[in-house]
């Protein structure tokens, strides 16, 4: 039977856990034997193969601890492989696993000045929040718009981390600064426009800090999940998926938040799911309602843009919440979290 294209190759995966005493040379040989991809997961080697084998070949069976045959086009992130949400540790906080935590990440679209980010830090502190976002390398539509403070911004964020003990999340836009972002942040954000950048995906996969991967606005769920597989297959198990709206025929809102897609990801993947309602809506007026709807779905986190003076913001001015709006929304999320048995952290 002739293959009907790439889709067929994906349809059956074998994930093989080698015994812990197998060294790298033997692991490599076994991977070659089954035409698989080798990754190292803390204590053991794992091989992923899309071969059509229904079982592990006889001659390598004794080297194997466990094997999983997965009839799915999702691999390491599949619930058929790990049937629960992976636990992710971000310094003192944890997401996924059995935690039931919903993490509120907030802060401005871009860091603009020391004064601005200090005010944002106070907003987090007054709400008992732990995780501050702010972009330094901005993927703007126009080269004439504000491009971000770059490394200087990362250093300011690092001072804030020092002072307040927050986790910092900032985005990597291209390969030129991926190492800086990894060095200065606690969570690396890969933006919607960078979702297909295999250089970034692979480099963030070769270290173990958590990665928040945003869905490209023109990407389907399969492409989104496969981008996450690039990170996982380099050996970094700490990946979060972020739905931030996709482009549809609608033009009255900036994007369309794909909540059906969120249900799909919850059902079929083992990665924590974060919802960004700010970029989806594009206008601050819709953000609180959308955020409440997302929280009611039982998700692992939120990414909400907030700014001390949104109308003066150098990027995404229309969608950022001012602090009153943020505080009011945040209060309203608490009873919803209780109702769906989540802890808002
Ligand atoms: C952002 O988080 O500010 C951002 C640029 O988001 P996205 O990549 O989803 O457009
Ligand atoms: Mn933004």
XYZ file of C-alpha atoms and ligand atoms in Angstrom:
356
model
C 0.000 0.000 0.000
C 1.441 3.359 -0.954
C 1.729 5.997 1.712
C -0.790 8.774 1.329
C 1.616 11.396 2.595
C 3.206 12.529 5.811
C 0.066 11.971 7.841
C 0.506 8.211 7.537
C 3.986 8.325 8.978
C 2.624 9.968 12.085
C -0.190 7.538 12.654
C 1.672 4.948 14.677
C 4.444 5.845 17.095
C 6.455 3.678 19.348
C 8.003 5.279 22.427
C 10.628 3.092 24.024
C 12.105 3.646 27.483
C 15.509 2.032 27.675
C 16.753 0.516 30.910
C 18.545 3.034 33.096
C 21.891 1.234 32.837
C 22.064 1.604 29.039
C 24.876 3.989 28.058
C 24.788 6.577 25.297
C 26.698 4.510 22.740
C 24.357 1.531 23.066
C 21.336 3.840 23.166
C 22.478 5.389 19.882
C 22.898 1.972 18.304
C 19.443 0.885 19.382
C 17.952 4.130 18.037
C 19.622 3.431 14.655
C 18.325 -0.124 14.707
C 14.700 1.066 14.942
C 15.221 4.308 12.917
C 14.165 6.293 15.962
C 14.967 9.609 17.555
C 16.949 9.413 20.791
C 16.354 11.746 23.703
C 17.640 11.771 27.258
C 15.082 12.225 30.027
C 16.826 12.775 33.371
C 17.714 9.163 34.154
C 17.028 7.212 31.004
C 17.140 7.296 27.243
C 13.908 7.376 25.296
C 13.537 6.448 21.647
C 10.637 7.614 19.520
C 10.029 5.895 16.263
C 7.321 6.256 13.681
C 8.137 2.853 12.210
C 5.237 0.619 11.296
C 6.367 -1.982 13.864
C 3.573 -3.275 16.031
C 6.002 -4.489 18.658
C 9.544 -3.957 19.827
C 11.997 -5.945 17.642
C 13.138 -9.146 19.348
C 16.851 -8.319 19.444
C 16.511 -5.123 21.500
C 13.819 -6.357 23.870
C 16.190 -7.072 26.761
C 17.473 -3.476 26.723
C 14.012 -2.080 27.199
C 12.235 -1.130 30.351
C 8.856 -0.086 28.923
C 7.396 0.582 25.513
C 4.278 2.360 24.328
C 2.581 1.917 20.971
C 0.554 5.017 20.256
C -1.963 5.158 17.442
C -2.056 8.924 17.267
C -0.518 11.854 15.479
C 0.587 13.240 18.854
C 3.671 11.727 20.461
C 5.456 12.784 23.685
C 2.682 15.255 24.419
C -0.033 12.637 23.993
C -2.326 11.485 26.794
C -1.918 8.015 25.337
C 1.712 8.221 26.477
C 1.322 10.094 29.773
C -2.310 10.160 30.830
C -2.246 13.298 32.962
C -1.082 16.886 32.716
C 2.685 17.058 33.129
C 3.849 18.812 36.261
C 5.972 21.902 35.692
C 8.021 23.506 38.414
C 8.839 27.200 38.101
C 11.110 27.888 41.051
C 8.747 27.880 44.040
C 5.512 27.284 42.164
C 4.081 24.270 40.376
C 1.559 23.804 37.616
C -0.154 20.731 36.224
C 0.306 17.322 37.831
C -2.155 17.044 40.682
C -1.856 20.708 41.683
C -5.131 22.180 40.306
C -3.305 25.489 40.110
C -4.298 28.234 37.685
C -1.373 30.625 37.375
C -2.083 34.294 36.709
C 0.754 35.767 34.661
C 0.456 39.490 34.152
C 2.449 42.562 33.233
C 2.840 44.918 30.304
C 3.160 43.966 26.671
C 6.624 45.596 26.654
C 8.908 46.794 29.387
C 9.293 50.521 28.715
C 11.061 52.001 31.742
C 12.150 51.258 35.311
C 9.286 53.304 36.653
C 6.689 51.469 34.567
C 7.895 47.978 35.497
C 8.197 48.916 39.181
C 4.515 49.945 39.147
C 3.603 46.636 37.499
C 5.590 44.771 40.128
C 3.560 46.510 42.842
C 0.341 45.398 41.134
C 1.491 41.778 41.305
C 2.644 42.131 44.893
C -0.647 43.636 46.065
C -2.496 40.635 44.605
C -0.051 38.060 45.947
C 1.017 37.085 42.415
C 4.350 35.518 41.492
C 4.895 35.720 37.760
C 5.626 38.907 35.835
C 5.545 39.121 32.058
C 7.107 41.841 29.894
C 8.457 41.717 26.364
C 11.962 42.995 25.571
C 12.334 41.777 21.973
C 9.036 42.632 20.326
C 7.877 40.955 17.116
C 6.147 44.039 15.688
C 4.231 44.053 12.449
C 6.081 47.198 11.333
C 9.825 47.891 11.522
C 8.957 51.515 12.374
C 7.117 50.603 15.602
C 8.788 50.309 19.027
C 10.963 47.169 18.911
C 11.509 46.751 22.659
C 14.365 47.582 25.035
C 16.254 44.378 24.214
C 19.006 43.296 26.582
C 18.648 46.458 28.657
C 15.023 45.440 29.323
C 16.059 41.928 30.335
C 18.510 43.407 32.833
C 15.795 45.636 34.326
C 13.559 42.577 34.668
C 16.364 40.741 36.358
C 16.632 43.568 38.942
C 12.892 43.258 39.568
C 13.256 39.526 40.074
C 16.004 40.199 42.573
C 13.939 42.755 44.470
C 10.545 40.994 44.513
C 11.412 37.317 44.035
C 9.068 37.010 41.054
C 9.351 34.583 38.198
C 10.002 36.456 34.988
C 8.644 35.545 31.572
C 9.781 37.281 28.400
C 9.699 36.352 24.792
C 12.301 35.227 22.331
C 11.724 36.532 18.836
C 14.708 35.235 16.910
C 17.923 33.261 17.296
C 20.094 36.344 17.945
C 19.004 36.672 21.594
C 17.704 33.234 22.550
C 20.613 32.675 24.961
C 20.034 36.040 26.673
C 16.350 35.310 27.193
C 17.180 31.860 28.580
C 19.722 33.414 30.952
C 17.573 36.250 32.316
C 14.119 34.672 32.573
C 12.411 31.847 34.453
C 9.956 31.017 31.684
C 10.827 31.480 28.029
C 7.972 32.669 25.860
C 7.971 31.720 22.200
C 5.620 34.090 20.427
C 2.955 33.314 17.888
C 5.111 34.588 15.043
C 8.090 32.478 16.165
C 6.140 29.233 16.650
C 7.631 27.744 13.486
C 11.219 28.805 14.177
C 12.924 25.454 14.555
C 16.164 27.088 15.701
C 14.365 28.615 18.688
C 12.320 25.486 19.347
C 15.376 23.253 19.353
C 17.540 25.614 21.413
C 14.894 26.069 24.090
C 14.511 22.274 24.013
C 18.178 21.761 24.851
C 17.821 23.376 28.273
C 15.283 22.730 31.005
C 13.690 26.058 31.885
C 9.934 26.047 31.245
C 8.842 27.213 27.808
C 5.500 28.858 27.074
C 4.777 28.185 23.421
C 2.176 30.387 21.787
C 0.029 29.108 18.965
C 0.749 30.733 15.626
C -2.355 32.624 14.574
C -2.456 30.765 11.271
C -1.593 27.339 12.685
C -3.900 24.420 13.196
C -3.797 22.309 16.335
C -1.659 19.614 14.731
C 1.003 22.140 13.726
C 0.874 23.728 17.177
C 1.344 20.412 18.962
C 4.155 19.396 16.594
C 5.979 22.657 17.403
C 5.795 21.613 21.070
C 7.142 18.176 20.076
C 10.265 19.887 18.698
C 10.998 21.193 22.202
C 10.063 17.953 23.971
C 12.068 15.832 21.558
C 15.227 17.780 22.390
C 14.773 16.665 26.001
C 12.992 19.589 27.704
C 9.792 18.206 29.264
C 8.685 21.608 30.608
C 6.443 22.925 27.864
C 3.196 24.868 28.245
C 0.800 25.514 25.375
C -0.720 28.966 25.037
C -3.860 29.642 23.007
C -3.868 33.349 22.043
C -6.386 33.509 19.237
C -6.284 32.547 15.589
C -7.054 34.503 12.462
C -10.512 33.943 11.027
C -12.711 35.941 8.650
C -13.773 38.119 11.595
C -12.240 41.575 11.718
C -14.128 43.263 14.567
C -11.919 41.559 17.131
C -8.142 41.201 16.734
C -8.220 37.379 16.621
C -10.681 34.605 17.519
C -9.985 32.710 20.746
C -10.242 29.017 19.896
C -11.856 27.495 22.963
C -12.846 24.342 21.073
C -9.137 23.950 20.411
C -8.479 24.323 24.132
C -10.892 21.460 24.836
C -9.094 19.378 22.217
C -5.705 20.093 23.792
C -7.012 19.268 27.289
C -8.430 15.973 26.079
C -5.541 14.813 23.915
C -2.328 16.354 25.249
C -0.490 16.140 28.538
C 0.831 19.720 28.499
C -0.415 22.511 30.792
C -2.600 25.011 28.946
C -2.375 28.770 29.318
C -4.935 31.209 27.903
C -4.022 34.646 26.619
C -7.241 36.594 26.232
C -5.503 39.966 25.730
C -4.021 39.243 22.312
C -7.099 37.288 21.210
C -9.514 40.121 21.888
C -7.250 43.049 21.101
C -9.490 45.406 23.109
C -9.468 45.716 26.878
C -13.256 45.795 27.136
C -13.585 42.091 26.230
C -10.697 40.748 28.279
C -12.429 40.301 31.699
C -15.420 38.383 30.273
C -13.227 36.165 28.135
C -10.884 35.492 31.034
C -13.798 34.432 33.242
C -14.974 32.061 30.514
C -11.475 30.570 30.223
C -11.099 30.082 33.966
C -14.423 28.228 33.991
C -12.884 25.699 31.567
C -10.376 24.597 34.202
C -7.075 25.675 32.710
C -3.534 25.862 34.065
C -2.826 29.519 33.590
C -3.629 32.921 32.160
C -1.532 35.531 30.434
C -3.058 38.991 30.771
C -1.498 42.255 29.691
C -1.710 45.061 32.236
C -0.128 48.512 32.195
C -0.130 51.491 34.592
C -1.341 53.714 31.770
C -2.478 51.630 28.782
C -3.223 54.539 26.464
C 0.466 55.546 26.656
C 1.765 52.000 26.047
C 4.376 51.608 23.315
C 2.840 48.362 22.080
C -0.626 46.783 22.282
C -2.129 49.896 23.887
C -5.752 49.013 23.116
C -5.810 45.652 24.870
C -3.903 46.192 28.123
C -5.921 46.459 31.348
C -5.287 49.354 33.679
C -4.733 48.386 37.298
C -8.328 49.027 38.413
C -9.619 46.881 35.584
C -7.117 44.180 36.431
C -7.950 44.161 40.146
C -11.677 43.997 39.494
C -11.275 41.145 37.043
C -8.906 39.281 39.361
C -11.415 39.412 42.248
C -14.168 38.106 39.974
C -12.073 35.060 39.021
C -11.841 33.772 42.586
C -15.403 32.397 42.940
C -15.195 30.866 39.470
C -11.969 29.104 40.412
C -13.644 27.787 43.541
C -16.596 26.515 41.540
C -14.363 24.542 39.181
C -12.015 23.391 41.941
C -8.922 25.354 40.909
C -6.507 27.403 43.006
C -5.821 30.798 41.530
C -2.166 31.532 42.208
C 2.993 39.261 23.470
O 2.801 38.370 24.326
O 3.153 40.455 23.757
C 2.950 38.869 22.038
C 3.643 39.521 21.126
O 2.137 37.841 21.811
P 1.879 36.968 20.485
O 3.164 36.296 20.168
O 0.809 35.998 20.923
O 1.400 37.904 19.414
Mn 1.488 42.194 23.461
